[in-house]
PDB file of N, CA and C in Angstrom:
ATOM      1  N   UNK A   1     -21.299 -29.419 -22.340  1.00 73.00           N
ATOM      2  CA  UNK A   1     -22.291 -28.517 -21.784  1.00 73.00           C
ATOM      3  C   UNK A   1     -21.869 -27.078 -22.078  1.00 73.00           C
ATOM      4  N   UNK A   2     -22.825 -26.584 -22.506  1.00 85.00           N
ATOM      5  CA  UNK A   2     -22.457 -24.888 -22.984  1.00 85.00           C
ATOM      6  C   UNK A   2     -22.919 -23.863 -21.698  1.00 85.00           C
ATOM      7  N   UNK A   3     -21.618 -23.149 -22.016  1.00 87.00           N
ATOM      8  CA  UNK A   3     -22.157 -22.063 -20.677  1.00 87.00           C
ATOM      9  C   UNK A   3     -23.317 -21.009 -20.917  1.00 87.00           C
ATOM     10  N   UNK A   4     -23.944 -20.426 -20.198  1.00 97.00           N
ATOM     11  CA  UNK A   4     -24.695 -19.203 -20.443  1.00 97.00           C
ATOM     12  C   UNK A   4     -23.922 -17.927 -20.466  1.00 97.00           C
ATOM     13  N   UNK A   5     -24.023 -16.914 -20.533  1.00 96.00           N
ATOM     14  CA  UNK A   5     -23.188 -15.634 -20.930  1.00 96.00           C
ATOM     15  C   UNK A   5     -23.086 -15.507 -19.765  1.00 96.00           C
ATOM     16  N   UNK A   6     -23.985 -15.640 -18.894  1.00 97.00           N
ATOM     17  CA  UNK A   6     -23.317 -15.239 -16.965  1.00 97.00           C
ATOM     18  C   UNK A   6     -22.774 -15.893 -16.513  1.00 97.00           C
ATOM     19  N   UNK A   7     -22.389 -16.892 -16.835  1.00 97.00           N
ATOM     20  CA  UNK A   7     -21.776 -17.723 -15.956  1.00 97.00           C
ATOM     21  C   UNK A   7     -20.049 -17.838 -16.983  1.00 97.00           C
ATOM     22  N   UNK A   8     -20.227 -17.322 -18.159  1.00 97.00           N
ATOM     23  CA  UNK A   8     -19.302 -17.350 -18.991  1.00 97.00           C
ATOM     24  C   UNK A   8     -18.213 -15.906 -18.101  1.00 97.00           C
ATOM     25  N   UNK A   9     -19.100 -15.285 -17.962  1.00 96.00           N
ATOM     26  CA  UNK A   9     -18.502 -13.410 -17.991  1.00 96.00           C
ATOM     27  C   UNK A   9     -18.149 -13.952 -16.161  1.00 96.00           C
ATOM     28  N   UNK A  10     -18.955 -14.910 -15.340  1.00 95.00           N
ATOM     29  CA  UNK A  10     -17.904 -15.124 -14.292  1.00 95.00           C
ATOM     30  C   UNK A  10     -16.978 -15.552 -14.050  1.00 95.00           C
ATOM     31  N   UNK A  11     -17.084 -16.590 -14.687  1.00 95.00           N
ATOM     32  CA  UNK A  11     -15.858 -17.357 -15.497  1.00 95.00           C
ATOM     33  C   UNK A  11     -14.340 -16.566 -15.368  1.00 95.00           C
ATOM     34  N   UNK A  12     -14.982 -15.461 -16.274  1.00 95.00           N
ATOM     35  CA  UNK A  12     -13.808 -14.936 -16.899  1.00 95.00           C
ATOM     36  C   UNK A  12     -13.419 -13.753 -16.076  1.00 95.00           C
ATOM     37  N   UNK A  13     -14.417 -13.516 -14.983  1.00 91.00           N
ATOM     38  CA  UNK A  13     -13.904 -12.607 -13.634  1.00 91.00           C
ATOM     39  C   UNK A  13     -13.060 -13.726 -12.603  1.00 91.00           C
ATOM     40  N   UNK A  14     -13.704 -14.475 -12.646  1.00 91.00           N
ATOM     41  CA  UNK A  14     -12.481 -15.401 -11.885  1.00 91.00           C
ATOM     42  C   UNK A  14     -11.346 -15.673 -12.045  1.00 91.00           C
ATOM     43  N   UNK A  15     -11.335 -15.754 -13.448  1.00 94.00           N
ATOM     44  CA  UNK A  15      -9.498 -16.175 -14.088  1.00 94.00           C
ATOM     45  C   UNK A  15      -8.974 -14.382 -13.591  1.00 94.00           C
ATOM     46  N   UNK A  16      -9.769 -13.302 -14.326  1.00 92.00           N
ATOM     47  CA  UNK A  16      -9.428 -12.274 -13.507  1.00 92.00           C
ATOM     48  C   UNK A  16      -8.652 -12.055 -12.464  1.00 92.00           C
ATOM     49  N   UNK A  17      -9.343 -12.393 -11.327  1.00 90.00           N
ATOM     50  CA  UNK A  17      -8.685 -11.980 -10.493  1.00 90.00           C
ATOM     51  C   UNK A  17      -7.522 -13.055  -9.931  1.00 90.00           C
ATOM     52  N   UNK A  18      -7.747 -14.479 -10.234  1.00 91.00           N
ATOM     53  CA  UNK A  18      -6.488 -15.345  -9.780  1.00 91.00           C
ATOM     54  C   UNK A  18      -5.188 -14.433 -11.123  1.00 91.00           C
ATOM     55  N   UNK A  19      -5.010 -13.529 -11.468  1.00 93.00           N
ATOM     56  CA  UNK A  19      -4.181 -12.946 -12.586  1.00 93.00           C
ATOM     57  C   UNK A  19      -3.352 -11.927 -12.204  1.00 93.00           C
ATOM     58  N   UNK A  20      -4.506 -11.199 -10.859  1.00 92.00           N
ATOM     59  CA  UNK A  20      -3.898  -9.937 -10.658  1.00 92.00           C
ATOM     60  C   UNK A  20      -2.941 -10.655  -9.297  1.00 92.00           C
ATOM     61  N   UNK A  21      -2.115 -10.072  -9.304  1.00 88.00           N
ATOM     62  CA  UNK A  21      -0.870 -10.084  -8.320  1.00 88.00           C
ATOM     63  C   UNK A  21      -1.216  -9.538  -6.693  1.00 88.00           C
ATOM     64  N   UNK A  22      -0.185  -9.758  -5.622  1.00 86.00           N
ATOM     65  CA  UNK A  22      -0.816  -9.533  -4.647  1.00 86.00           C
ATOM     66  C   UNK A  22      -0.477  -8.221  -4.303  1.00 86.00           C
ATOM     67  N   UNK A  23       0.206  -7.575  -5.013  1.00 90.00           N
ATOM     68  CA  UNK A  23       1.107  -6.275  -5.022  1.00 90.00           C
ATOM     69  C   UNK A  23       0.199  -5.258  -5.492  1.00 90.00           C
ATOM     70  N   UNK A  24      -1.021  -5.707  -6.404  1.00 94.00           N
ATOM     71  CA  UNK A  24      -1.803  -4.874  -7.324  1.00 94.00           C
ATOM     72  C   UNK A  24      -3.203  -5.150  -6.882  1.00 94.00           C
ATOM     73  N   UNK A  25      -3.461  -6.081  -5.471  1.00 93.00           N
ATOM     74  CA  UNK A  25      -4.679  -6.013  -5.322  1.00 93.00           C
ATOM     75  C   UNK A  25      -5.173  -4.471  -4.422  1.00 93.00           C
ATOM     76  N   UNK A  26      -3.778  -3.854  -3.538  1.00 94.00           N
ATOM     77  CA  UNK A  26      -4.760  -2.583  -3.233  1.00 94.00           C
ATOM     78  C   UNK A  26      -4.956  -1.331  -3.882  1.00 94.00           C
ATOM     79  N   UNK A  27      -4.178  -1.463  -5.320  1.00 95.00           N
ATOM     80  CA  UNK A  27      -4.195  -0.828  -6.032  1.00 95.00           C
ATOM     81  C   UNK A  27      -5.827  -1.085  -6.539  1.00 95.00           C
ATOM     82  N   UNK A  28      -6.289  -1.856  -6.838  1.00 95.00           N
ATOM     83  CA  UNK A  28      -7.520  -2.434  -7.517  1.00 95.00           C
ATOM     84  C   UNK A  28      -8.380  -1.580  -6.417  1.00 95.00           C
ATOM     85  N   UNK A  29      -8.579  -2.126  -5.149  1.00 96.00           N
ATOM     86  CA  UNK A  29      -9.575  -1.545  -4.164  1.00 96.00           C
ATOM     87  C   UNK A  29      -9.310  -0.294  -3.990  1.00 96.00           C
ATOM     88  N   UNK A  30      -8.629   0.316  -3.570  1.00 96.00           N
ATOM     89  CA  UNK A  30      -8.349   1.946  -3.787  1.00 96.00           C
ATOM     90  C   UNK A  30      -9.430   2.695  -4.761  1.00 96.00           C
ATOM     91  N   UNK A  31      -8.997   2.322  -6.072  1.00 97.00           N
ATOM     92  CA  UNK A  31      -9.817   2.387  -7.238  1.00 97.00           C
ATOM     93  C   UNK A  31     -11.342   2.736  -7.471  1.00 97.00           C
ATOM     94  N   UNK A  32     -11.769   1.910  -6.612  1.00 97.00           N
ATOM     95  CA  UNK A  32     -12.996   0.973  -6.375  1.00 97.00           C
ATOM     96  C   UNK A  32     -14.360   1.926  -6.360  1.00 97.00           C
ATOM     97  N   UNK A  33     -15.230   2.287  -6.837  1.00 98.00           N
ATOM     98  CA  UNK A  33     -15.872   3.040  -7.565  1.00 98.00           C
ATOM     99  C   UNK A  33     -17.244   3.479  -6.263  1.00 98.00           C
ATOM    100  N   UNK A  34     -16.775   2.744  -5.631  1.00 98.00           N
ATOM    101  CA  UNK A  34     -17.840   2.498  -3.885  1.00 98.00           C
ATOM    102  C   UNK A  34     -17.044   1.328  -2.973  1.00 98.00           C
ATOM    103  N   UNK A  35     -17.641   1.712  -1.589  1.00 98.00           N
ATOM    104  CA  UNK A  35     -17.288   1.214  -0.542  1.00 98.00           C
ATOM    105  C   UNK A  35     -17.665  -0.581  -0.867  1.00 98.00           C
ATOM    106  N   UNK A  36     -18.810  -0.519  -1.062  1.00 98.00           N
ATOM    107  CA  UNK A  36     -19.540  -1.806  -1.660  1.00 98.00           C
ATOM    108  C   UNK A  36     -18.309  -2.529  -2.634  1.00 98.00           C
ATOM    109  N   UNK A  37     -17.916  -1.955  -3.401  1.00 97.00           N
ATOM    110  CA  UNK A  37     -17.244  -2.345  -4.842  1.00 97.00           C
ATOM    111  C   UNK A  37     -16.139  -2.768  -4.283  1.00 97.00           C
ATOM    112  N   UNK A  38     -15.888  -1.581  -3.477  1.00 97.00           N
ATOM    113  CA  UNK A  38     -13.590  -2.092  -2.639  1.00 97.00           C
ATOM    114  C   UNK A  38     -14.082  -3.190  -1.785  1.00 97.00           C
ATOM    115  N   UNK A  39     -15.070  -3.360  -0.714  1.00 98.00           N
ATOM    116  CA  UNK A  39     -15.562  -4.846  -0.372  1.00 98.00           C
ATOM    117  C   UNK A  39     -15.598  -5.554  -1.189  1.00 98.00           C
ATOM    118  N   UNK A  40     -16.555  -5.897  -2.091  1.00 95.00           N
ATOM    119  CA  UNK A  40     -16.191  -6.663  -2.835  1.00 95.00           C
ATOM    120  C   UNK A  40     -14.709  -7.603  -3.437  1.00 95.00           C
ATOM    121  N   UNK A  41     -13.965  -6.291  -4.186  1.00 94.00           N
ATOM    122  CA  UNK A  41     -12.711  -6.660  -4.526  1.00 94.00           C
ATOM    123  C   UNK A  41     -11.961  -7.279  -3.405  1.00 94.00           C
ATOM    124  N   UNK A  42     -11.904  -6.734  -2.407  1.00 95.00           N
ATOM    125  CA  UNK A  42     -11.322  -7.558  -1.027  1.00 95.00           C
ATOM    126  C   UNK A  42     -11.757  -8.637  -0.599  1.00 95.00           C
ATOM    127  N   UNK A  43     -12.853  -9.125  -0.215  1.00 96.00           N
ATOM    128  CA  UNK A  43     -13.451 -10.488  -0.428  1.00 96.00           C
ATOM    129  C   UNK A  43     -12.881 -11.322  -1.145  1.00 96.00           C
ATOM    130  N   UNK A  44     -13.092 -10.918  -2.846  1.00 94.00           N
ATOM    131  CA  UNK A  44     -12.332 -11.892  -3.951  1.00 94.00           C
ATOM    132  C   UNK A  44     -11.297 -12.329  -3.205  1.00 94.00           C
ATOM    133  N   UNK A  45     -10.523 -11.469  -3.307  1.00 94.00           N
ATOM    134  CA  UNK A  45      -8.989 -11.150  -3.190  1.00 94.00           C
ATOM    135  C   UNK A  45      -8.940 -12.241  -2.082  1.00 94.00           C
ATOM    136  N   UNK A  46      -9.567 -12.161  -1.285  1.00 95.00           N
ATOM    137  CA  UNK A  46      -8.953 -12.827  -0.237  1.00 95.00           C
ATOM    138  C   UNK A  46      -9.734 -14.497  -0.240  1.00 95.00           C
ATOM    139  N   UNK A  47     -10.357 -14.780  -1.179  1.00 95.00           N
ATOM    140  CA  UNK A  47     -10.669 -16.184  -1.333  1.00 95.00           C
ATOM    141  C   UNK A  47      -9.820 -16.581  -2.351  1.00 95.00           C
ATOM    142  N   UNK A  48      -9.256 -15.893  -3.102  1.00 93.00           N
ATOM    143  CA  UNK A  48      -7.985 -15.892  -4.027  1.00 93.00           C
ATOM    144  C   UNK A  48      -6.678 -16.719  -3.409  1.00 93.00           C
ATOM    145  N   UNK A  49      -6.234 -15.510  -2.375  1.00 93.00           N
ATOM    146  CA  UNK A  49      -5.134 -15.727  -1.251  1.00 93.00           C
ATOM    147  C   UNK A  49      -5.167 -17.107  -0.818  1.00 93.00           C
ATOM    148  N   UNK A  50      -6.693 -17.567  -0.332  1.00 95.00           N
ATOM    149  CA  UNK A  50      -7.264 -18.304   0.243  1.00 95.00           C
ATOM    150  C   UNK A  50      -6.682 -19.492  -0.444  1.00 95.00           C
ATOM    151  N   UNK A  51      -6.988 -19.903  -1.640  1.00 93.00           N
ATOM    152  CA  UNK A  51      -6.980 -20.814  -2.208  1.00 93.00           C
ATOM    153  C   UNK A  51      -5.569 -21.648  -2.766  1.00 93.00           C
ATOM    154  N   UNK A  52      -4.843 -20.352  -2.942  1.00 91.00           N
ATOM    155  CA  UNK A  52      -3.584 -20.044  -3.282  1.00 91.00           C
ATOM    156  C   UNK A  52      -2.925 -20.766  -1.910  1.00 91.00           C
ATOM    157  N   UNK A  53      -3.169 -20.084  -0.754  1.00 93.00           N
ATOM    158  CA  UNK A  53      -2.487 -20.758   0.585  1.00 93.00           C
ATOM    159  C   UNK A  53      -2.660 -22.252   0.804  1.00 93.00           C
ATOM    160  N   UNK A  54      -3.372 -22.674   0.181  1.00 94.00           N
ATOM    161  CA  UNK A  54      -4.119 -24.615   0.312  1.00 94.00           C
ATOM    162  C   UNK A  54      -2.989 -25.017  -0.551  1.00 94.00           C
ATOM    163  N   UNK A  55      -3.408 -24.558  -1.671  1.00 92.00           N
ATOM    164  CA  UNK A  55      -2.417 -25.001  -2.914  1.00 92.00           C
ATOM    165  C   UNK A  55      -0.793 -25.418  -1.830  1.00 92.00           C
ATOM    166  N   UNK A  56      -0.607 -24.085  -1.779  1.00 93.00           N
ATOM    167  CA  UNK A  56       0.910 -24.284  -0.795  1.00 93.00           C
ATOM    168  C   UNK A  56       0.696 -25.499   0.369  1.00 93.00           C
ATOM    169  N   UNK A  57       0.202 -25.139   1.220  1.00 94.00           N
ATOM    170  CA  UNK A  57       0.064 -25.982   2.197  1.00 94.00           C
ATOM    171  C   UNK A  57       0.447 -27.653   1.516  1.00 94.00           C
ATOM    172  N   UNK A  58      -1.030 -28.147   0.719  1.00 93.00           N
ATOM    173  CA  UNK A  58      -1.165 -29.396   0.084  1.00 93.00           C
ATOM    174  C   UNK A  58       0.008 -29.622  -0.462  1.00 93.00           C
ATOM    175  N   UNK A  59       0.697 -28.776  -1.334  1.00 92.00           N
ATOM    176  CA  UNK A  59       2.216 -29.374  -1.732  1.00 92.00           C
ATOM    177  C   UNK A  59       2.938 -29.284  -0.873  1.00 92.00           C
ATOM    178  N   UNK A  60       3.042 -28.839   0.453  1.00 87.00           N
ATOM    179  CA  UNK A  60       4.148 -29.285   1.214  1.00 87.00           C
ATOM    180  C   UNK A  60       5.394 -28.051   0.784  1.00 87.00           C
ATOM    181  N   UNK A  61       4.897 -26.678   0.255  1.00 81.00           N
ATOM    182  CA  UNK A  61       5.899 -25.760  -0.140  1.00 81.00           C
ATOM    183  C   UNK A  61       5.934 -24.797   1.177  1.00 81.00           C
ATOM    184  N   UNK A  62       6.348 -24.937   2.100  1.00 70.00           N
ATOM    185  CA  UNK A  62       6.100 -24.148   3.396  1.00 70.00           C
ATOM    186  C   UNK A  62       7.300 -24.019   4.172  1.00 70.00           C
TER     187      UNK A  62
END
């Protein structure tokens, strides 16, 4: 199945942000070009964290 270009370019915002570090996410929001935009990035960020913390949990690395 072939992707469409939007769903390609989210794709590739997702690998994005599982990339950036947790050291460099308030560097990112700081940045952030509007209030809207640093929400945004924080949201991600934190379904990122999110996911990342399961990962741990499920392996038993705690």
């Amino acid at each position: 199945m072939s992707m469409t270009l939007q769903t390609k370019k989210m794709h590739e915002l997702y690998e994005e942000c599982k990339r950036i570090g947790i050291s460099e996410t308030s560097d990112v929001i700081e940045e952030a070009q509007s209030a809207e935009e640093a929400e945004f990035f924080a949201k991600a960020f934190d379904i990122i964290l999110q996911q990342k913390q399961k990962n741990v949990v499920a392996e038993k690395r705690f």
